mmCIF file of C-alpha atoms and ligand atoms in Angstrom:
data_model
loop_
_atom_site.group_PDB
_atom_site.id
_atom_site.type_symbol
_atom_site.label_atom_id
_atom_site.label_comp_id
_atom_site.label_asym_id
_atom_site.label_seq_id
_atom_site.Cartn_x
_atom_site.Cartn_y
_atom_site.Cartn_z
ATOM 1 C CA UNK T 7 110.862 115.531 113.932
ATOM 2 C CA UNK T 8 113.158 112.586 113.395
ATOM 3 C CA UNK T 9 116.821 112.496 114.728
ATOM 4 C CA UNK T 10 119.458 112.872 112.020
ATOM 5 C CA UNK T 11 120.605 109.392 110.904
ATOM 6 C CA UNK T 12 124.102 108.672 112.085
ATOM 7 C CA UNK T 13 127.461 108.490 109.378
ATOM 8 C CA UNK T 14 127.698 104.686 108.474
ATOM 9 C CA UNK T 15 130.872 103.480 110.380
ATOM 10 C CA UNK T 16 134.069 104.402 108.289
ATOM 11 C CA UNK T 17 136.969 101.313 108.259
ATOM 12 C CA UNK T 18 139.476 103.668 106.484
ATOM 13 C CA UNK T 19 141.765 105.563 108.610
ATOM 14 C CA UNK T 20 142.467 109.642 108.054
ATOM 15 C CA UNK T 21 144.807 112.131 108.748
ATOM 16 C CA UNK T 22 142.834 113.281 111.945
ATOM 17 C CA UNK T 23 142.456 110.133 113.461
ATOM 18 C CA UNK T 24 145.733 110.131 115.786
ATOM 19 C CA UNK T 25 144.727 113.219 117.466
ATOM 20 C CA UNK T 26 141.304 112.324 117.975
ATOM 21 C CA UNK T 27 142.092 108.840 119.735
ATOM 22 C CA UNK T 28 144.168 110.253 121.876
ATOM 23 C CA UNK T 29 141.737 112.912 123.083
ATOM 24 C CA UNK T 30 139.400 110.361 123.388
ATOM 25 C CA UNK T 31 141.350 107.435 124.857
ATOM 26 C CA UNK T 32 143.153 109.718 127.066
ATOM 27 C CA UNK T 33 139.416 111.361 128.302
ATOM 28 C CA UNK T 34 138.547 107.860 129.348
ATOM 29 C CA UNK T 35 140.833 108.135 131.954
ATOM 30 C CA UNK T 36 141.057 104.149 131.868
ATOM 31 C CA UNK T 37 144.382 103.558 130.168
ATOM 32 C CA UNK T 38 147.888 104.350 131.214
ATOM 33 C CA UNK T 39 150.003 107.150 129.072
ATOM 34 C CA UNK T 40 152.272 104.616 127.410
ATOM 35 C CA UNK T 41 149.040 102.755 126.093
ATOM 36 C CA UNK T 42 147.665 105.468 124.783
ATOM 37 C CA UNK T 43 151.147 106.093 123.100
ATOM 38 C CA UNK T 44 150.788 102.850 121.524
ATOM 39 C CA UNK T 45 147.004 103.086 120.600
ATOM 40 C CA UNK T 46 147.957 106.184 118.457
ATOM 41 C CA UNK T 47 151.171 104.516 117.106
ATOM 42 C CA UNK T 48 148.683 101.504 115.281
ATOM 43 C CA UNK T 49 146.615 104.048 113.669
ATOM 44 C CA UNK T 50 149.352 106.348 112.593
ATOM 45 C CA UNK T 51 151.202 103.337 110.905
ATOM 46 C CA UNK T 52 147.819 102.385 109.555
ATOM 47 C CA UNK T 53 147.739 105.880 108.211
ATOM 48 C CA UNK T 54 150.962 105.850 107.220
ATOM 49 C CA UNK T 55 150.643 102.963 105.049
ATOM 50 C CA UNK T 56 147.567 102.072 104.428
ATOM 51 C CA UNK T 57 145.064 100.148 106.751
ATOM 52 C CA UNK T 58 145.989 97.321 104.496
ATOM 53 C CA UNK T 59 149.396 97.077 104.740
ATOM 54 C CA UNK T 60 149.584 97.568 108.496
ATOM 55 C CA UNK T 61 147.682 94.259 110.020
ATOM 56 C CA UNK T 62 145.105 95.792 111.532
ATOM 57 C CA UNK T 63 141.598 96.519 110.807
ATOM 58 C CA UNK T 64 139.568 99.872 112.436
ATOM 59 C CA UNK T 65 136.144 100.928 112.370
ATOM 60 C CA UNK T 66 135.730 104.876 113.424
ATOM 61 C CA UNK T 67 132.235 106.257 114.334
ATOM 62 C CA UNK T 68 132.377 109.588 113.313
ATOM 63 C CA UNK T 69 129.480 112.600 114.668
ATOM 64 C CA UNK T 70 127.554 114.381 112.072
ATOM 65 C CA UNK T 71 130.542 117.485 112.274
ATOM 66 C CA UNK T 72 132.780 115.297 111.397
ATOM 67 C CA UNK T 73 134.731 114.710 114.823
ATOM 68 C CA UNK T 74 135.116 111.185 116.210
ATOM 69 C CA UNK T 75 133.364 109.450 118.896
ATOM 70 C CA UNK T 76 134.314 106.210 119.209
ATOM 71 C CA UNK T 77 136.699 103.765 117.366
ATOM 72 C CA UNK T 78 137.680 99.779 117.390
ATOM 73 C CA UNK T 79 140.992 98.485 116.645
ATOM 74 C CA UNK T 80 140.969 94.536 115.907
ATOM 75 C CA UNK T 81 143.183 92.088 113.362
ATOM 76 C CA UNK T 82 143.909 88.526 113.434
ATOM 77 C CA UNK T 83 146.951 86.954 115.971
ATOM 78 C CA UNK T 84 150.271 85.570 114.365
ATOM 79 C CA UNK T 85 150.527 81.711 114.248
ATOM 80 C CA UNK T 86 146.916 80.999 114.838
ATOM 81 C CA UNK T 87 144.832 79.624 112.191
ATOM 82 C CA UNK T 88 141.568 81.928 113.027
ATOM 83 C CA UNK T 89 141.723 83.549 116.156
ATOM 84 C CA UNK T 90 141.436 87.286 115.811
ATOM 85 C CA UNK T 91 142.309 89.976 118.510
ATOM 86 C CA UNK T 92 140.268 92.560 119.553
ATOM 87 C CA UNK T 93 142.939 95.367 120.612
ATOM 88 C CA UNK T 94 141.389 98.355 121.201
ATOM 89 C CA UNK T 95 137.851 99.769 122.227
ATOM 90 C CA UNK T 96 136.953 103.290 123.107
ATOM 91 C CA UNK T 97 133.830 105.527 123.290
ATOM 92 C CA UNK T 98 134.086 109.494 123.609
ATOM 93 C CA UNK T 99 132.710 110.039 127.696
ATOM 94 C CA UNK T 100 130.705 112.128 126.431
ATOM 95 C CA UNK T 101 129.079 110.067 124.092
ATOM 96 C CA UNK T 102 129.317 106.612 126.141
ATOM 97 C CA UNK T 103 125.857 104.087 127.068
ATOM 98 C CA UNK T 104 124.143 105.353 124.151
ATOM 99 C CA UNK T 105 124.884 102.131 122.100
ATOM 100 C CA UNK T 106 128.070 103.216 120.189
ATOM 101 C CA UNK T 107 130.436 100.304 122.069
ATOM 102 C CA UNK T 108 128.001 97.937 120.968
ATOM 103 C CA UNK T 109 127.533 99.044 117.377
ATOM 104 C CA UNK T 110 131.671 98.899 116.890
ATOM 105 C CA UNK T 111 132.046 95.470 118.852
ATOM 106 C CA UNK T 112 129.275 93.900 116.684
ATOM 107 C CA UNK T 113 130.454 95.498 113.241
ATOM 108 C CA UNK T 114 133.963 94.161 113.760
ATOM 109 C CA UNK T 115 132.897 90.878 114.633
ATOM 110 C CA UNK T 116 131.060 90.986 111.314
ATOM 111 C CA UNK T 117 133.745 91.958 109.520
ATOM 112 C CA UNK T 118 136.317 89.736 111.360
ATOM 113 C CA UNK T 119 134.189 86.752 110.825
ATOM 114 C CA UNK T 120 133.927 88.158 106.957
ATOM 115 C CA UNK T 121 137.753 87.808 106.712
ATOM 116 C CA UNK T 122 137.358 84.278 108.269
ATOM 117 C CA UNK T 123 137.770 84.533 111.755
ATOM 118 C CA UNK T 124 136.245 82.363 114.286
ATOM 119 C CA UNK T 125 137.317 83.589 117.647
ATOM 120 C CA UNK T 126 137.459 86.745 118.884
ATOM 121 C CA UNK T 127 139.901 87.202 121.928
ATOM 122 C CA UNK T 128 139.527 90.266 124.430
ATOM 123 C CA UNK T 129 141.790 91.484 126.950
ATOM 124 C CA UNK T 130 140.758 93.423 130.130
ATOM 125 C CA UNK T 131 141.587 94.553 133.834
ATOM 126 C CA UNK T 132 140.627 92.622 136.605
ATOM 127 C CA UNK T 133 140.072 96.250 138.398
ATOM 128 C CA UNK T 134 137.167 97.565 139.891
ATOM 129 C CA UNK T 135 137.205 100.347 137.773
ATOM 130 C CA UNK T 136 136.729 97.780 134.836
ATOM 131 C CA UNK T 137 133.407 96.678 135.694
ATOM 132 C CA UNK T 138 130.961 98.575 133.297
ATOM 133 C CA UNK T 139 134.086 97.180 130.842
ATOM 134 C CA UNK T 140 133.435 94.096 131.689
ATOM 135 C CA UNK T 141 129.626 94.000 131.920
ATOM 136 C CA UNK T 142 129.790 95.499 128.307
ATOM 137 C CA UNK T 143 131.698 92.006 126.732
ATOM 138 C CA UNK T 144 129.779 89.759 128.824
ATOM 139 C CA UNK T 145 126.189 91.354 127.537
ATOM 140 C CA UNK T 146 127.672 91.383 124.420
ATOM 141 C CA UNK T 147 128.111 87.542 124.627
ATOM 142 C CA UNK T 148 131.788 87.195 125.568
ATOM 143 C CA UNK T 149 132.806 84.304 128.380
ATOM 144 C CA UNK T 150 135.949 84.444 130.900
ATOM 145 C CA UNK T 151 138.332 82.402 129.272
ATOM 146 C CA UNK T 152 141.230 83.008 131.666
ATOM 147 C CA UNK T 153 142.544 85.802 134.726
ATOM 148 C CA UNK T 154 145.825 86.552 135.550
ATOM 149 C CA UNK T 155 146.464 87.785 138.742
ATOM 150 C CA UNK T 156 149.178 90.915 139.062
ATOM 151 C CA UNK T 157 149.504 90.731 135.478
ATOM 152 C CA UNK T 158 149.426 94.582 134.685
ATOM 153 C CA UNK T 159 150.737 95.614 138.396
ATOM 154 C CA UNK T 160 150.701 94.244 141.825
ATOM 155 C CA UNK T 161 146.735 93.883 142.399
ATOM 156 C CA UNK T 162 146.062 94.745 138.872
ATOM 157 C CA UNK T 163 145.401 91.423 136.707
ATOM 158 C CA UNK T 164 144.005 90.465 133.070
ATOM 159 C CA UNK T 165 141.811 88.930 132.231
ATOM 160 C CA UNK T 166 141.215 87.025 128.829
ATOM 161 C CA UNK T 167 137.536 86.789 127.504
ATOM 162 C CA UNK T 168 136.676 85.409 124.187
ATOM 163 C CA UNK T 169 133.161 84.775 121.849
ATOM 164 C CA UNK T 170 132.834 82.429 118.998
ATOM 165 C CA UNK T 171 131.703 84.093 116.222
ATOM 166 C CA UNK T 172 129.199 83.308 113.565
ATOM 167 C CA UNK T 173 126.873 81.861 115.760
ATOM 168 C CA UNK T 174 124.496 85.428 115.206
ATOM 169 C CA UNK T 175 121.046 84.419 114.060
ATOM 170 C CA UNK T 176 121.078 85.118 110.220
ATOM 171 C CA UNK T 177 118.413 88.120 110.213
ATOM 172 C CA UNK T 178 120.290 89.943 112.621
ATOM 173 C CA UNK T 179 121.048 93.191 110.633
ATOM 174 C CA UNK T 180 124.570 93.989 109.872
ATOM 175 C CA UNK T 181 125.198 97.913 111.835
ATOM 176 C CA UNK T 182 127.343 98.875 109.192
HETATM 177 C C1 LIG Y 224 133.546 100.109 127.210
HETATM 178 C C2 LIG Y 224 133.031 101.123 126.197
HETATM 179 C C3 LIG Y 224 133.780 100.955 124.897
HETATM 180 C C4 LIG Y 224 131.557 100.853 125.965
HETATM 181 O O1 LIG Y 224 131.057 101.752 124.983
HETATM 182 P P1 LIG Y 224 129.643 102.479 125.207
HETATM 183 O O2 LIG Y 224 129.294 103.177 123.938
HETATM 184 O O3 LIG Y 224 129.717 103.284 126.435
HETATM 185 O O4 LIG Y 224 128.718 101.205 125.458
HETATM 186 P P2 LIG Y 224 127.217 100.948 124.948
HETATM 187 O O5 LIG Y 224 126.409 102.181 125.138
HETATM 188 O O6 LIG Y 224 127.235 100.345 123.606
HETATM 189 O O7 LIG Y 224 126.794 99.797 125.934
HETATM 190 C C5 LIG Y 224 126.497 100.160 127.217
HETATM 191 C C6 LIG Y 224 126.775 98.987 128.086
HETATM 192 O O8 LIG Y 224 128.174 98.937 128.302
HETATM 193 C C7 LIG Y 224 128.445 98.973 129.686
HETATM 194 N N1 LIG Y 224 129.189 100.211 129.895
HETATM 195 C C8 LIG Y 224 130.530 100.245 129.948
HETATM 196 N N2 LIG Y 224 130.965 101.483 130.165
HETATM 197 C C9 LIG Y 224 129.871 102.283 130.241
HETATM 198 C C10 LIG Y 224 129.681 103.678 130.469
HETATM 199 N N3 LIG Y 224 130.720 104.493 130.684
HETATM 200 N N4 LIG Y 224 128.432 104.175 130.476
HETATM 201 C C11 LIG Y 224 127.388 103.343 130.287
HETATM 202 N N5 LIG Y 224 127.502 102.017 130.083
HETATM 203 C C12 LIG Y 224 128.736 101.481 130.052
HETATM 204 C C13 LIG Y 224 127.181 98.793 130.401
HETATM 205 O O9 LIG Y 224 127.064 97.414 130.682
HETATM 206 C C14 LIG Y 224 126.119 99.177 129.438
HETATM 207 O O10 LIG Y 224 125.028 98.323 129.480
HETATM 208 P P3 LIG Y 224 123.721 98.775 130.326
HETATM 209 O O11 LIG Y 224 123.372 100.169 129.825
HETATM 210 O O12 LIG Y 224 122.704 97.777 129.981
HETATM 211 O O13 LIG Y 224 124.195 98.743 131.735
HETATM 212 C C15 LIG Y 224 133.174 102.601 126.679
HETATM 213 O O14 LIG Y 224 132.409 102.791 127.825
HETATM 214 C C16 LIG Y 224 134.619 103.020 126.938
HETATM 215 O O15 LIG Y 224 135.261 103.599 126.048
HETATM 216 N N6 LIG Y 224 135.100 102.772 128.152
HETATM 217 C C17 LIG Y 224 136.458 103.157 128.540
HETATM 218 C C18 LIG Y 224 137.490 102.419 127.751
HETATM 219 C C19 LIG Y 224 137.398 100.900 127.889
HETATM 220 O O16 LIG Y 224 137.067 100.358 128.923
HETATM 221 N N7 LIG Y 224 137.715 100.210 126.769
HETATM 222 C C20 LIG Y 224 137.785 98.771 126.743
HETATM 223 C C21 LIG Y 224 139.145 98.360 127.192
HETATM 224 S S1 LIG Y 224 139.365 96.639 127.064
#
């Protein structure tokens, strides 16, 4: 028997949405409360007033019940000609290393690079804890661009990664 083919990713935020990323971001255990206060605040202005009208772009995988596994937050950065931000990336824990990270990371790329981007920034811990985060970007083709040390807390830095985009080979399918 086959497995059930998987909801095409959805770019239009709903009603539900807020709750769900903050179950989700706040199962991760990864992110502090007042960032997952402001992870839910994007999406419920993007509900509020359209995707469109808010800045930023989403992409929501949603499971065959219609709950939500995983989402991307990602829009382009004030004052720069083309460089694009990727905000926000989170996979249900229950649902994580099955290929769901990847599938959002690559379909925004595609879509940032649609809307003309050509550099997409990231922005992680330097902690330990961060590692799988990290391994994720680099596999996916992202380089350190920059750290800085104490930048979140004392012992807690960022660090900046980035990935030129448009450089996929042309038959690689579009996950979307
Ligand atoms: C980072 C994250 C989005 C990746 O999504 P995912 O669906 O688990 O990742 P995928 O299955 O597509 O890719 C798996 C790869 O990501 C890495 N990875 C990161 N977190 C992982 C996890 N919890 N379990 C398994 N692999 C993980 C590994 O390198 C893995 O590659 P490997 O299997 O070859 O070792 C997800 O784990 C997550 O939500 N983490 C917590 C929140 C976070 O760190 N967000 C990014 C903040 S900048």
């Amino acid at each position: 028997m086959t497995s059930p083919v998987p909801p095409a990713l959805r770019s239009t935020p709903r009603a539900s949405d807020a709750a769900e990323i903050r179950r989700i971001i706040a199962a991760t255990q990864f992110f502090r409360a007042a960032e997952v206060d402001i992870a839910v605040e994007l999406v419920q202005e993007a509900i509020d007033k359209g995707a469109a009208k808010s800045g930023y772009h989403f992409l929501f995988d949603d499971t065959l019940s219609g709950g939500l596994r995983g989402y991307a937050c990602y829009g382009p950065i004030d004052g720069t000609e083309s460089s694009w931000d990727f905000y926000w990336i989170a996979v249900d824990p229950a649902a994580q290393g099955k290929g769901i990270g990847q599938r959002l990371l690559v379909a925004s790329e595609h879509d940032a690079a649609a809307h003309g981007a050509r550099r997409f920034w990231v922005e992680t811990s330097t902690l330990a804890l961060y590692e799988p985060t990290r391994r994720f970007y680099h596999r996916a083709g992202y380089t350190d661009a920059a750290a800085l040390a104490d930048f979140y807390a004392p012992g807690d830095g960022k660090l900046i990664l980035f990935k030129e985009l448009g450089q996929e080979p042309a038959s690689r399918e579009l996950p979307l």
